[in-house]
């Protein structure tokens, strides 16, 4: 239990506290120094606990080092390159030219290093109650871990936040041929002459799109009938068209037979619509999912249950089947998003330390119509193509749509599915509306500044009862 509930003393200029040679005992021990681990450590320190964080790789984990940050800055760089030739404005010259990939990559690396320093190392400096051990750990008992150096750490409670790693589907020949994962693709020294991507979920598609926008011919192979199969079906269909319009070659509903590699690159034999085909490229990226980092932790010996993909099974309090051990972040499986990991980390630490029973709740937002029906909710849906949104017209890019799903009985918003440039900037409005139980009438009655993409949310809310093509300026 925490010894006090006071705030930590800020010591902004101090070095982070690193582990003493002999190990020691802590109120809370956290395995993993990624987003879930940091959120857990900060919450625990705020509660007055003495915390040990054990990180066996690079401080900051996936998001800052090899995930969200490098991928999103490379996507923006690729968008800038693409915009030189594909900006949609007549009268503005298009200026072709090859990108300087080594510089783009170096800028990405510099941003990652800077954010790792400011958001992770400096944050540790600000919390003297958190001690960092830069080693791998494995469990010895429910309250004790052994570090690679042999040191032992004990704690009242332990939070496992060891994340997930890229996982390759079993494909004949793949192991011998070798392949890139997302980390390897973003670290390439030269732009590939061509790229094959296996897997069309978020990671495969964002990397496929970014290399295509940098001028690399990209072919994507997906086993499901459409891209981003976990998303609303309208999103998958429209996103496929969107990417094809940018020159990506997409094949869905394929069965991959084998992968071979020779001096010229990769050959991937696959079946599609009963035809046997072969796709060739200089490089191969496999993006078929991520699996929890639980191997080597010896969790099975402690009675901690693992799911079919190796993920730690937790209850709604994020407690494992071993009561002193909690888990949070990618290591507990889907949904694998950094903001979910951070929310879970803080919650796990709080429940572990205070004995409170705050429930982990991420499943209630963003339903598709199918998911709503599966929960016994009769859905109503309305969809507005972006050609009705003035901001998209003015920006000369009307690809995409905004689709809202409401509960037919209460008119409350239960899902929002967006395909648009900068969709991530407007989805929070819908998330807040769902969280607060707002109705489509509430959304339709709210001012949305003109011209903004978010005005499309108001239009979509109006589209439940009106033909938005017959509205004038400002969704009125
Ligand atoms: C290419 C890519 C792009 C992404 N983009 C986004 C995005 O835009 N938005 C978004 O929300 N999410 C994104 N994600 C997902 C996001 O990065 C993860 O959900 C998030 O980083 C998970 O955080 P975590 O703390 O659970 O795990 P991690 O950040 O992976 O941290 C786990 C840490 O545990 C350490 N560790 C593992 N085993 C041990 C051990 N035995 N002992 C000690 N330490 C150990 C690891 O070294 C690692 O640092 C992306 C992921 C990828 C791969």
Short mmCIF file of C-alpha atoms and ligand atoms in Angstrom, two decimals:
data_model
loop_
_atom_site.label_atom_id
_atom_site.label_comp_id
_atom_site.label_asym_id
_atom_site.label_seq_id
_atom_site.Cartn_x
_atom_site.Cartn_y
_atom_site.Cartn_z
CA UNK A 1 0.00 0.00 0.00
CA UNK A 2 1.24 3.56 -0.61
CA UNK A 3 2.90 5.21 2.33
CA UNK A 4 1.47 8.64 1.63
CA UNK A 5 -0.85 10.30 -0.80
CA UNK A 6 1.32 13.37 -1.35
CA UNK A 7 2.40 14.68 -4.78
CA UNK A 8 5.99 13.90 -5.79
CA UNK A 9 8.63 16.57 -5.37
CA UNK A 10 9.55 17.85 -8.82
CA UNK A 11 13.28 17.66 -9.41
CA UNK A 12 13.45 18.73 -13.04
CA UNK A 13 17.23 18.93 -13.24
CA UNK A 14 18.02 15.75 -11.36
CA UNK A 15 19.19 12.60 -13.11
CA UNK A 16 16.62 9.82 -13.28
CA UNK A 17 16.93 7.46 -10.36
CA UNK A 18 18.52 4.27 -11.63
CA UNK A 19 18.45 0.98 -9.77
CA UNK A 20 20.84 0.30 -6.91
CA UNK A 21 23.21 -2.66 -7.36
CA UNK A 22 21.38 -4.81 -4.84
CA UNK A 23 17.82 -4.53 -6.17
CA UNK A 24 15.30 -3.85 -3.41
CA UNK A 25 11.67 -3.78 -2.32
CA UNK A 26 9.02 -1.45 -3.77
CA UNK A 27 5.32 -0.76 -3.37
CA UNK A 28 4.82 -1.26 -7.09
CA UNK A 29 7.02 -2.93 -9.67
CA UNK A 30 6.32 -2.28 -13.34
CA UNK A 31 7.68 -4.47 -16.11
CA UNK A 32 8.02 -2.38 -19.25
CA UNK A 33 8.91 1.28 -19.77
CA UNK A 34 6.48 2.05 -22.60
CA UNK A 35 3.31 4.10 -22.52
CA UNK A 36 1.38 1.74 -20.23
CA UNK A 37 4.39 1.40 -17.91
CA UNK A 38 4.90 5.17 -17.72
CA UNK A 39 1.24 5.89 -17.03
CA UNK A 40 1.30 3.24 -14.28
CA UNK A 41 4.49 4.66 -12.77
CA UNK A 42 3.26 8.27 -12.78
CA UNK A 43 -0.09 7.30 -11.23
CA UNK A 44 1.70 5.25 -8.57
CA UNK A 45 4.14 8.07 -7.80
CA UNK A 46 1.22 10.51 -7.58
CA UNK A 47 -0.34 8.15 -5.03
CA UNK A 48 2.85 8.35 -2.97
CA UNK A 49 4.14 4.87 -3.79
CA UNK A 50 7.77 3.79 -4.19
CA UNK A 51 8.01 2.48 -7.71
CA UNK A 52 10.47 0.34 -9.68
CA UNK A 53 10.27 0.35 -13.46
CA UNK A 54 12.13 -2.34 -15.38
CA UNK A 55 12.82 -1.73 -19.07
CA UNK A 56 14.76 -4.30 -21.06
CA UNK A 57 14.76 -2.49 -24.41
CA UNK A 58 14.61 1.19 -25.33
CA UNK A 59 12.97 3.53 -22.83
CA UNK A 60 9.62 4.77 -24.11
CA UNK A 61 8.64 1.49 -25.79
CA UNK A 62 6.87 1.11 -29.10
CA UNK A 63 4.97 4.35 -29.63
CA UNK A 64 7.77 6.87 -29.42
CA UNK A 65 10.59 4.69 -30.77
CA UNK A 66 9.15 2.51 -33.53
CA UNK A 67 5.38 3.13 -33.62
CA UNK A 68 3.13 6.19 -33.60
CA UNK A 69 5.76 8.93 -33.74
CA UNK A 70 8.10 7.68 -36.50
CA UNK A 71 5.21 6.42 -38.63
CA UNK A 72 3.19 9.63 -38.36
CA UNK A 73 6.10 11.96 -39.08
CA UNK A 74 7.06 9.83 -42.10
CA UNK A 75 3.42 9.90 -43.26
CA UNK A 76 3.44 13.70 -43.09
CA UNK A 77 6.71 13.87 -44.99
CA UNK A 78 5.27 11.52 -47.62
CA UNK A 79 2.09 13.65 -47.80
CA UNK A 80 4.24 16.73 -48.44
CA UNK A 81 6.04 14.90 -51.24
CA UNK A 82 2.74 13.64 -52.69
CA UNK A 83 1.22 17.14 -52.45
CA UNK A 84 3.87 18.47 -54.84
CA UNK A 85 2.25 16.57 -57.68
CA UNK A 86 -1.23 15.77 -56.39
CA UNK A 87 -2.65 18.87 -54.74
CA UNK A 88 -5.78 19.34 -56.84
CA UNK A 89 -5.39 23.10 -57.44
CA UNK A 90 -5.29 24.20 -61.06
CA UNK A 91 -3.13 27.27 -61.39
CA UNK A 92 -0.60 26.04 -58.86
CA UNK A 93 2.39 24.40 -60.48
CA UNK A 94 3.18 20.81 -59.63
CA UNK A 95 6.84 20.24 -58.96
CA UNK A 96 8.03 16.67 -59.26
CA UNK A 97 11.34 15.48 -57.84
CA UNK A 98 12.66 12.51 -55.92
CA UNK A 99 12.55 12.71 -52.12
CA UNK A 100 15.81 12.77 -50.17
CA UNK A 101 15.01 9.68 -48.08
CA UNK A 102 18.22 9.67 -45.96
CA UNK A 103 17.39 13.20 -44.79
CA UNK A 104 13.71 12.37 -44.21
CA UNK A 105 14.77 9.34 -42.19
CA UNK A 106 17.36 11.31 -40.21
CA UNK A 107 14.75 13.97 -39.37
CA UNK A 108 12.43 11.21 -38.18
CA UNK A 109 15.19 9.77 -36.00
CA UNK A 110 15.94 13.21 -34.55
CA UNK A 111 12.27 13.74 -33.65
CA UNK A 112 12.10 10.32 -32.01
CA UNK A 113 15.24 11.04 -29.98
CA UNK A 114 13.92 14.43 -28.89
CA UNK A 115 10.52 13.08 -27.82
CA UNK A 116 12.10 10.13 -26.05
CA UNK A 117 14.19 12.62 -24.08
CA UNK A 118 11.43 15.11 -23.28
CA UNK A 119 8.52 12.71 -22.73
CA UNK A 120 10.30 9.79 -21.07
CA UNK A 121 13.77 10.52 -19.69
CA UNK A 122 12.85 14.00 -18.45
CA UNK A 123 9.59 12.72 -17.00
CA UNK A 124 11.51 10.14 -14.98
CA UNK A 125 13.75 12.94 -13.72
CA UNK A 126 10.66 14.70 -12.43
CA UNK A 127 9.60 11.72 -10.30
CA UNK A 128 12.29 10.72 -7.79
CA UNK A 129 9.92 8.07 -6.41
CA UNK A 130 10.39 6.07 -9.63
CA UNK A 131 13.57 3.97 -9.91
CA UNK A 132 14.51 2.71 -13.35
CA UNK A 133 16.25 -0.64 -13.96
CA UNK A 134 17.47 -0.98 -17.55
CA UNK A 135 17.40 -4.75 -17.84
CA UNK A 136 15.11 -7.55 -18.84
CA UNK A 137 13.12 -9.17 -16.07
CA UNK A 138 11.54 -12.53 -15.49
CA UNK A 139 9.23 -13.66 -12.69
CA UNK A 140 10.45 -15.78 -9.79
CA UNK A 141 7.27 -15.58 -7.72
CA UNK A 142 4.10 -13.44 -7.79
CA UNK A 143 5.94 -10.66 -5.93
CA UNK A 144 9.50 -11.09 -7.14
CA UNK A 145 11.32 -10.69 -10.42
CA UNK A 146 14.87 -11.56 -11.35
CA UNK A 147 16.77 -9.10 -13.55
CA UNK A 148 19.21 -10.17 -16.26
CA UNK A 149 22.11 -9.10 -14.00
CA UNK A 150 20.89 -11.51 -11.33
CA UNK A 151 19.49 -8.81 -9.03
CA UNK A 152 16.15 -9.53 -7.39
CA UNK A 153 13.32 -7.00 -7.01
CA UNK A 154 10.32 -7.55 -4.80
CA UNK A 155 7.10 -5.58 -4.55
CA UNK A 156 3.67 -5.58 -2.97
CA UNK A 157 2.08 -5.54 -6.40
CA UNK A 158 3.37 -5.92 -9.95
CA UNK A 159 2.03 -4.45 -13.20
CA UNK A 160 3.09 -6.24 -16.40
CA UNK A 161 3.27 -3.76 -19.28
CA UNK A 162 5.68 -5.51 -21.62
CA UNK A 163 3.83 -4.61 -24.82
CA UNK A 164 3.65 -6.57 -28.06
CA UNK A 165 5.89 -7.32 -31.04
CA UNK A 166 5.31 -7.75 -34.75
CA UNK A 167 4.02 -11.23 -35.56
CA UNK A 168 4.31 -12.91 -38.95
CA UNK A 169 1.60 -15.28 -40.15
CA UNK A 170 2.95 -18.76 -40.95
CA UNK A 171 3.67 -18.64 -44.70
CA UNK A 172 5.81 -21.31 -46.41
CA UNK A 173 9.23 -19.95 -47.31
CA UNK A 174 8.88 -16.76 -45.29
CA UNK A 175 11.37 -17.69 -42.59
CA UNK A 176 14.08 -18.62 -45.08
CA UNK A 177 13.42 -15.59 -47.31
CA UNK A 178 13.50 -13.07 -44.46
CA UNK A 179 11.32 -9.95 -44.45
CA UNK A 180 10.89 -6.49 -42.98
CA UNK A 181 8.57 -5.64 -40.12
CA UNK A 182 7.35 -2.06 -39.58
CA UNK A 183 10.46 -1.16 -37.57
CA UNK A 184 12.80 -2.44 -40.29
CA UNK A 185 10.83 -0.71 -43.05
CA UNK A 186 11.06 2.69 -41.33
CA UNK A 187 14.80 2.19 -40.80
CA UNK A 188 15.68 1.27 -44.42
CA UNK A 189 18.79 3.05 -45.60
CA UNK A 190 17.50 3.46 -49.14
CA UNK A 191 14.01 3.67 -50.57
CA UNK A 192 13.21 0.26 -52.06
CA UNK A 193 12.71 0.00 -55.80
CA UNK A 194 9.38 -1.66 -55.09
CA UNK A 195 7.57 -2.98 -52.01
CA UNK A 196 5.22 -5.86 -51.31
CA UNK A 197 3.12 -5.60 -48.16
CA UNK A 198 1.39 -8.64 -46.65
CA UNK A 199 -1.44 -7.46 -44.38
CA UNK A 200 -3.79 -4.52 -44.92
CA UNK A 201 -4.58 -3.42 -41.39
CA UNK A 202 -3.48 -0.05 -40.03
CA UNK A 203 0.28 -0.71 -39.89
CA UNK A 204 0.53 -2.33 -43.34
CA UNK A 205 -1.57 0.33 -44.99
CA UNK A 206 0.06 3.33 -43.43
CA UNK A 207 3.50 2.10 -44.40
CA UNK A 208 2.26 1.06 -47.85
CA UNK A 209 0.74 4.49 -48.41
CA UNK A 210 3.77 6.36 -47.18
CA UNK A 211 6.19 4.47 -49.42
CA UNK A 212 3.82 4.81 -52.38
CA UNK A 213 3.64 8.57 -51.80
CA UNK A 214 7.44 8.65 -51.82
CA UNK A 215 7.34 7.14 -55.30
CA UNK A 216 7.80 3.43 -54.52
CA UNK A 217 5.53 1.03 -56.46
CA UNK A 218 3.58 -0.79 -53.71
CA UNK A 219 1.52 -3.99 -53.87
CA UNK A 220 -0.61 -5.01 -50.87
CA UNK A 221 -1.94 -8.55 -50.26
CA UNK A 222 -4.76 -9.09 -47.77
CA UNK A 223 -6.41 -12.38 -46.82
CA UNK A 224 -9.77 -10.83 -45.84
CA UNK A 225 -12.25 -9.60 -48.46
CA UNK A 226 -11.44 -5.95 -47.80
CA UNK A 227 -8.71 -3.79 -46.29
CA UNK A 228 -8.86 -2.79 -42.59
CA UNK A 229 -11.16 -5.79 -41.99
CA UNK A 230 -11.73 -4.87 -38.34
CA UNK A 231 -13.33 -1.55 -39.33
CA UNK A 232 -16.80 -0.69 -40.57
CA UNK A 233 -17.33 -2.31 -44.00
CA UNK A 234 -17.95 1.06 -45.71
CA UNK A 235 -14.55 2.24 -44.46
CA UNK A 236 -12.77 -0.81 -45.87
CA UNK A 237 -14.39 -0.50 -49.28
CA UNK A 238 -13.83 3.25 -49.61
CA UNK A 239 -10.29 3.15 -48.22
CA UNK A 240 -9.41 0.50 -50.79
CA UNK A 241 -10.59 2.83 -53.59
CA UNK A 242 -8.78 5.76 -51.99
CA UNK A 243 -5.46 3.92 -51.93
CA UNK A 244 -5.91 2.53 -55.44
CA UNK A 245 -6.49 6.11 -56.62
CA UNK A 246 -3.01 6.90 -55.24
CA UNK A 247 -1.48 4.09 -57.26
CA UNK A 248 -1.26 1.24 -54.73
CA UNK A 249 -2.04 -2.18 -56.14
CA UNK A 250 -4.35 -3.91 -53.66
CA UNK A 251 -5.36 -7.57 -53.74
CA UNK A 252 -7.92 -8.72 -51.17
CA UNK A 253 -9.32 -12.19 -50.42
CA UNK A 254 -5.99 -13.80 -51.30
CA UNK A 255 -4.37 -17.00 -50.05
CA UNK A 256 -0.60 -16.79 -49.99
CA UNK A 257 1.05 -20.02 -51.10
CA UNK A 258 4.70 -19.25 -50.60
CA UNK A 259 7.44 -16.65 -50.46
CA UNK A 260 10.74 -16.99 -52.31
CA UNK A 261 13.72 -14.71 -52.58
CA UNK A 262 16.48 -14.49 -55.14
CA UNK A 263 18.99 -11.86 -56.26
CA UNK A 264 16.21 -9.77 -57.82
CA UNK A 265 14.09 -9.65 -54.68
CA UNK A 266 10.94 -11.39 -53.48
CA UNK A 267 8.35 -13.48 -55.30
CA UNK A 268 5.08 -14.10 -53.45
CA UNK A 269 2.84 -16.75 -54.99
CA UNK A 270 -0.84 -16.33 -54.09
CA UNK A 271 -4.34 -17.40 -55.07
CA UNK A 272 -7.01 -14.79 -55.79
CA UNK A 273 -10.39 -15.52 -57.40
CA UNK A 274 -9.22 -19.08 -58.18
CA UNK A 275 -6.26 -17.76 -60.17
CA UNK A 276 -2.68 -18.41 -59.17
CA UNK A 277 -0.54 -15.31 -59.38
CA UNK A 278 2.89 -14.11 -58.37
CA UNK A 279 3.71 -10.65 -57.05
CA UNK A 280 7.32 -9.49 -57.16
CA UNK A 281 9.14 -6.68 -55.40
CA UNK A 282 12.55 -5.67 -54.15
CA UNK A 283 11.41 -5.62 -50.51
CA UNK A 284 8.78 -7.45 -48.48
CA UNK A 285 7.01 -6.01 -45.44
CA UNK A 286 4.97 -8.40 -43.32
CA UNK A 287 2.32 -6.65 -41.23
CA UNK A 288 0.02 -9.45 -40.15
CA UNK A 289 -0.46 -8.35 -36.56
CA UNK A 290 1.21 -7.97 -33.22
CA UNK A 291 1.44 -10.48 -30.39
CA UNK A 292 1.90 -9.91 -26.66
CA UNK A 293 5.41 -10.03 -25.21
CA UNK A 294 4.82 -12.75 -22.61
CA UNK A 295 7.35 -15.37 -23.70
CA UNK A 296 10.22 -15.71 -21.23
CA UNK A 297 8.40 -14.04 -18.34
CA UNK A 298 7.62 -17.41 -16.69
CA UNK A 299 4.04 -16.29 -16.10
CA UNK A 300 2.64 -19.78 -16.68
CA UNK A 301 4.51 -21.07 -13.62
CA UNK A 302 2.71 -18.51 -11.44
CA UNK A 303 -0.76 -19.44 -12.56
CA UNK A 304 -1.21 -16.31 -14.71
CA UNK A 305 -3.58 -17.29 -17.50
CA UNK A 306 -2.66 -16.45 -21.09
CA UNK A 307 -5.06 -16.23 -24.02
CA UNK A 308 -4.71 -18.01 -27.37
CA UNK A 309 -2.35 -15.37 -28.78
CA UNK A 310 -0.17 -15.27 -25.67
CA UNK A 311 -1.92 -12.19 -24.28
CA UNK A 312 -2.39 -11.90 -20.52
CA UNK A 313 -5.97 -12.54 -19.49
CA UNK A 314 -7.23 -9.87 -17.07
CA UNK A 315 -10.52 -9.18 -15.37
CA UNK A 316 -12.32 -5.83 -15.65
CA UNK A 317 -10.01 -4.39 -12.95
CA UNK A 318 -6.95 -5.38 -15.05
CA UNK A 319 -6.02 -8.00 -12.46
CA UNK A 320 -4.61 -11.28 -13.74
CA UNK A 321 -5.52 -14.72 -12.42
CA UNK A 322 -2.70 -14.16 -9.89
CA UNK A 323 -4.19 -11.45 -7.58
CA UNK A 324 -0.92 -9.56 -6.92
CA UNK A 325 -0.17 -9.21 -10.63
CA UNK A 326 -1.95 -6.72 -12.88
CA UNK A 327 -1.41 -6.15 -16.60
CA UNK A 328 -1.99 -3.25 -19.00
CA UNK A 329 -1.35 -2.12 -22.56
CA UNK A 330 -0.64 -4.19 -25.66
CA UNK A 331 0.31 -7.18 -23.52
CA UNK A 332 -3.39 -7.76 -22.74
CA UNK A 333 -4.26 -7.85 -26.45
CA UNK A 334 -6.64 -5.76 -28.56
CA UNK A 335 -7.31 -2.90 -28.88
CA UNK A 336 -3.62 -2.02 -29.28
CA UNK A 337 -3.57 1.78 -29.20
CA UNK A 338 -1.23 3.93 -27.19
CA UNK A 339 -3.94 6.01 -25.53
CA UNK A 340 -5.69 2.80 -24.46
CA UNK A 341 -2.38 1.50 -23.08
CA UNK A 342 -1.80 4.68 -21.09
CA UNK A 343 -5.35 4.67 -19.71
CA UNK A 344 -4.96 1.02 -18.73
CA UNK A 345 -1.56 1.54 -17.11
CA UNK A 346 -2.83 4.28 -14.81
CA UNK A 347 -5.94 2.29 -13.96
CA UNK A 348 -3.98 -0.89 -13.19
CA UNK A 349 -1.62 1.00 -10.87
CA UNK A 350 -4.49 2.67 -9.05
CA UNK A 351 -6.45 -0.54 -8.59
CA UNK A 352 -3.32 -2.43 -7.51
CA UNK A 353 -2.22 0.16 -4.96
CA UNK A 354 -5.46 1.44 -3.50
CA UNK A 355 -7.60 -1.67 -3.68
CA UNK A 356 -10.17 0.40 -5.55
CA UNK A 357 -12.22 -1.40 -8.15
CA UNK A 358 -12.24 0.99 -11.09
CA UNK A 359 -13.41 -0.81 -14.20
CA UNK A 360 -11.47 -0.89 -17.46
CA UNK A 361 -13.94 0.22 -20.09
CA UNK A 362 -12.87 0.66 -23.69
CA UNK A 363 -15.43 -1.44 -25.44
CA UNK A 364 -18.43 0.85 -25.38
CA UNK A 365 -17.50 3.43 -28.05
CA UNK A 366 -17.34 3.26 -31.78
CA UNK A 367 -19.78 0.49 -32.65
CA UNK A 368 -20.44 -0.52 -36.23
CA UNK A 369 -24.01 -1.43 -37.22
CA UNK A 370 -23.07 -5.12 -37.05
CA UNK A 371 -21.55 -4.76 -33.59
CA UNK A 372 -24.61 -2.83 -32.38
CA UNK A 373 -26.95 -5.60 -33.57
CA UNK A 374 -24.72 -8.20 -31.89
CA UNK A 375 -25.34 -6.31 -28.64
CA UNK A 376 -29.08 -6.22 -29.15
CA UNK A 377 -29.19 -2.55 -30.20
CA UNK A 378 -31.18 -1.66 -33.32
CA UNK A 379 -28.90 0.79 -35.19
CA UNK A 380 -29.71 3.74 -37.42
CA UNK A 381 -26.93 4.95 -39.73
CA UNK A 382 -26.39 8.11 -41.78
CA UNK A 383 -23.48 8.78 -44.10
CA UNK A 384 -22.35 12.05 -45.66
CA UNK A 385 -19.83 11.96 -48.52
CA UNK A 386 -17.21 14.69 -48.15
CA UNK A 387 -18.38 16.40 -51.32
CA UNK A 388 -21.11 17.90 -49.09
CA UNK A 389 -18.55 19.37 -46.70
CA UNK A 390 -17.41 22.83 -47.76
CA UNK A 391 -13.96 22.48 -46.21
CA UNK A 392 -13.23 19.38 -48.29
CA UNK A 393 -14.52 21.14 -51.44
CA UNK A 394 -12.29 24.15 -50.76
CA UNK A 395 -9.30 21.88 -50.12
CA UNK A 396 -10.02 20.10 -53.44
CA UNK A 397 -10.01 16.70 -51.76
CA UNK A 398 -13.48 15.22 -51.34
CA UNK A 399 -12.42 11.59 -51.02
CA UNK A 400 -14.07 9.95 -48.03
CA UNK A 401 -17.16 10.25 -45.83
CA UNK A 402 -18.47 10.67 -42.31
CA UNK A 403 -20.81 7.98 -41.07
CA UNK A 404 -22.65 8.08 -37.75
CA UNK A 405 -24.45 5.19 -36.08
CA UNK A 406 -27.18 5.88 -33.53
CA UNK A 407 -29.40 3.75 -31.29
CA UNK A 408 -32.75 3.79 -33.13
CA UNK A 409 -34.68 3.82 -29.86
CA UNK A 410 -32.87 6.58 -27.94
CA UNK A 411 -31.25 8.47 -30.86
CA UNK A 412 -28.00 8.40 -28.89
CA UNK A 413 -24.79 8.28 -30.89
CA UNK A 414 -23.10 4.87 -30.56
CA UNK A 415 -20.58 4.87 -33.41
CA UNK A 416 -18.69 7.12 -35.81
CA UNK A 417 -16.68 5.96 -38.82
CA UNK A 418 -14.66 8.50 -40.72
CA UNK A 419 -12.60 8.37 -43.86
CA UNK A 420 -11.03 11.77 -44.46
CA UNK A 421 -7.72 13.55 -44.47
CA UNK A 422 -7.22 14.52 -40.80
CA UNK A 423 -10.14 12.31 -39.69
CA UNK A 424 -8.27 11.74 -36.44
CA UNK A 425 -8.69 15.41 -35.60
CA UNK A 426 -12.48 15.25 -35.69
CA UNK A 427 -13.23 11.82 -34.31
CA UNK A 428 -12.77 13.05 -30.73
CA UNK A 429 -16.00 15.05 -31.00
CA UNK A 430 -17.87 11.84 -31.74
CA UNK A 431 -16.04 9.96 -28.98
CA UNK A 432 -17.02 12.65 -26.47
CA UNK A 433 -20.61 12.62 -27.70
CA UNK A 434 -20.76 8.84 -27.27
CA UNK A 435 -19.18 9.02 -23.83
CA UNK A 436 -21.61 11.71 -22.66
CA UNK A 437 -24.63 9.98 -24.17
CA UNK A 438 -25.46 12.79 -26.61
CA UNK A 439 -28.10 12.28 -29.27
CA UNK A 440 -27.86 13.01 -32.98
CA UNK A 441 -30.19 15.96 -32.32
CA UNK A 442 -27.67 17.36 -29.80
CA UNK A 443 -24.94 17.13 -32.45
CA UNK A 444 -27.12 18.69 -35.13
CA UNK A 445 -27.99 21.58 -32.80
CA UNK A 446 -24.34 22.42 -31.98
CA UNK A 447 -22.45 25.23 -33.75
CA UNK A 448 -19.68 23.86 -35.95
CA UNK A 449 -17.45 26.59 -37.40
CA UNK A 450 -17.55 27.10 -41.18
CA UNK A 451 -15.40 25.94 -43.02
CA UNK A 452 -14.17 23.04 -40.96
CA UNK A 453 -14.12 19.32 -41.55
CA UNK A 454 -15.95 18.90 -38.23
CA UNK A 455 -18.95 20.57 -39.84
CA UNK A 456 -19.31 17.19 -41.55
CA UNK A 457 -20.21 15.69 -38.17
CA UNK A 458 -23.13 18.11 -37.88
CA UNK A 459 -24.15 17.36 -41.46
CA UNK A 460 -24.01 13.61 -40.78
CA UNK A 461 -26.19 14.13 -37.70
CA UNK A 462 -28.66 16.08 -39.84
CA UNK A 463 -28.55 13.39 -42.51
CA UNK A 464 -30.57 11.08 -40.23
CA UNK A 465 -33.64 13.24 -40.98
CA UNK A 466 -32.74 15.47 -43.93
CA UNK A 467 -31.32 15.33 -47.43
CA UNK A 468 -28.13 17.32 -46.83
CA UNK A 469 -27.83 18.08 -50.56
CA UNK A 470 -30.77 20.46 -50.02
CA UNK A 471 -29.09 22.43 -47.23
CA UNK A 472 -27.51 25.82 -47.84
CA UNK A 473 -24.39 27.29 -46.29
CA UNK A 474 -23.33 26.23 -42.81
CA UNK A 475 -25.46 23.09 -42.66
CA UNK A 476 -28.58 25.25 -42.30
C1 LIG B 1 4.08 1.14 -36.69
C2 LIG B 1 3.13 1.41 -35.55
C3 LIG B 1 2.39 2.57 -35.54
C4 LIG B 1 1.53 2.84 -34.49
N1 LIG B 1 0.80 3.99 -34.51
C5 LIG B 1 -0.07 4.25 -33.52
C6 LIG B 1 -0.82 5.46 -33.51
O1 LIG B 1 -0.68 6.30 -34.40
N2 LIG B 1 -1.70 5.66 -32.51
C7 LIG B 1 -1.87 4.73 -31.51
O2 LIG B 1 -2.71 4.94 -30.62
N3 LIG B 1 -1.14 3.59 -31.45
C8 LIG B 1 -0.26 3.33 -32.43
N4 LIG B 1 0.49 2.18 -32.39
C9 LIG B 1 0.32 1.26 -31.24
C10 LIG B 1 1.08 1.78 -30.00
O3 LIG B 1 2.41 2.05 -30.36
C11 LIG B 1 1.01 0.74 -28.89
O4 LIG B 1 -0.35 0.45 -28.63
C12 LIG B 1 1.64 1.23 -27.58
O5 LIG B 1 2.91 1.76 -27.81
C13 LIG B 1 1.69 0.10 -26.57
O6 LIG B 1 2.26 0.56 -25.37
P1 LIG B 1 2.68 -0.48 -24.22
O7 LIG B 1 3.20 0.34 -23.11
O8 LIG B 1 1.58 -1.44 -23.97
O9 LIG B 1 3.84 -1.34 -24.87
P2 LIG B 1 5.30 -0.89 -25.37
O10 LIG B 1 5.32 0.55 -25.68
O11 LIG B 1 5.67 -1.84 -26.43
O12 LIG B 1 6.22 -1.07 -24.08
C14 LIG B 1 6.58 -2.31 -23.60
C15 LIG B 1 8.01 -2.23 -23.11
O13 LIG B 1 8.29 -3.40 -22.33
C16 LIG B 1 9.64 -3.75 -22.54
N5 LIG B 1 9.78 -5.16 -22.17
C17 LIG B 1 9.26 -6.24 -22.80
N6 LIG B 1 9.57 -7.37 -22.16
C18 LIG B 1 10.31 -7.01 -21.08
C19 LIG B 1 10.93 -7.73 -20.01
N7 LIG B 1 10.85 -9.06 -19.91
N8 LIG B 1 11.61 -7.03 -19.08
C20 LIG B 1 11.69 -5.68 -19.16
N9 LIG B 1 11.14 -4.95 -20.14
C21 LIG B 1 10.45 -5.61 -21.09
C22 LIG B 1 9.85 -3.47 -24.01
O14 LIG B 1 11.23 -3.27 -24.29
C23 LIG B 1 9.04 -2.20 -24.22
O15 LIG B 1 9.82 -1.02 -24.12
C24 LIG B 1 1.40 1.90 -33.42
C25 LIG B 1 2.16 0.72 -33.42
C26 LIG B 1 3.02 0.48 -34.47
C27 LIG B 1 3.85 -0.77 -34.44
#
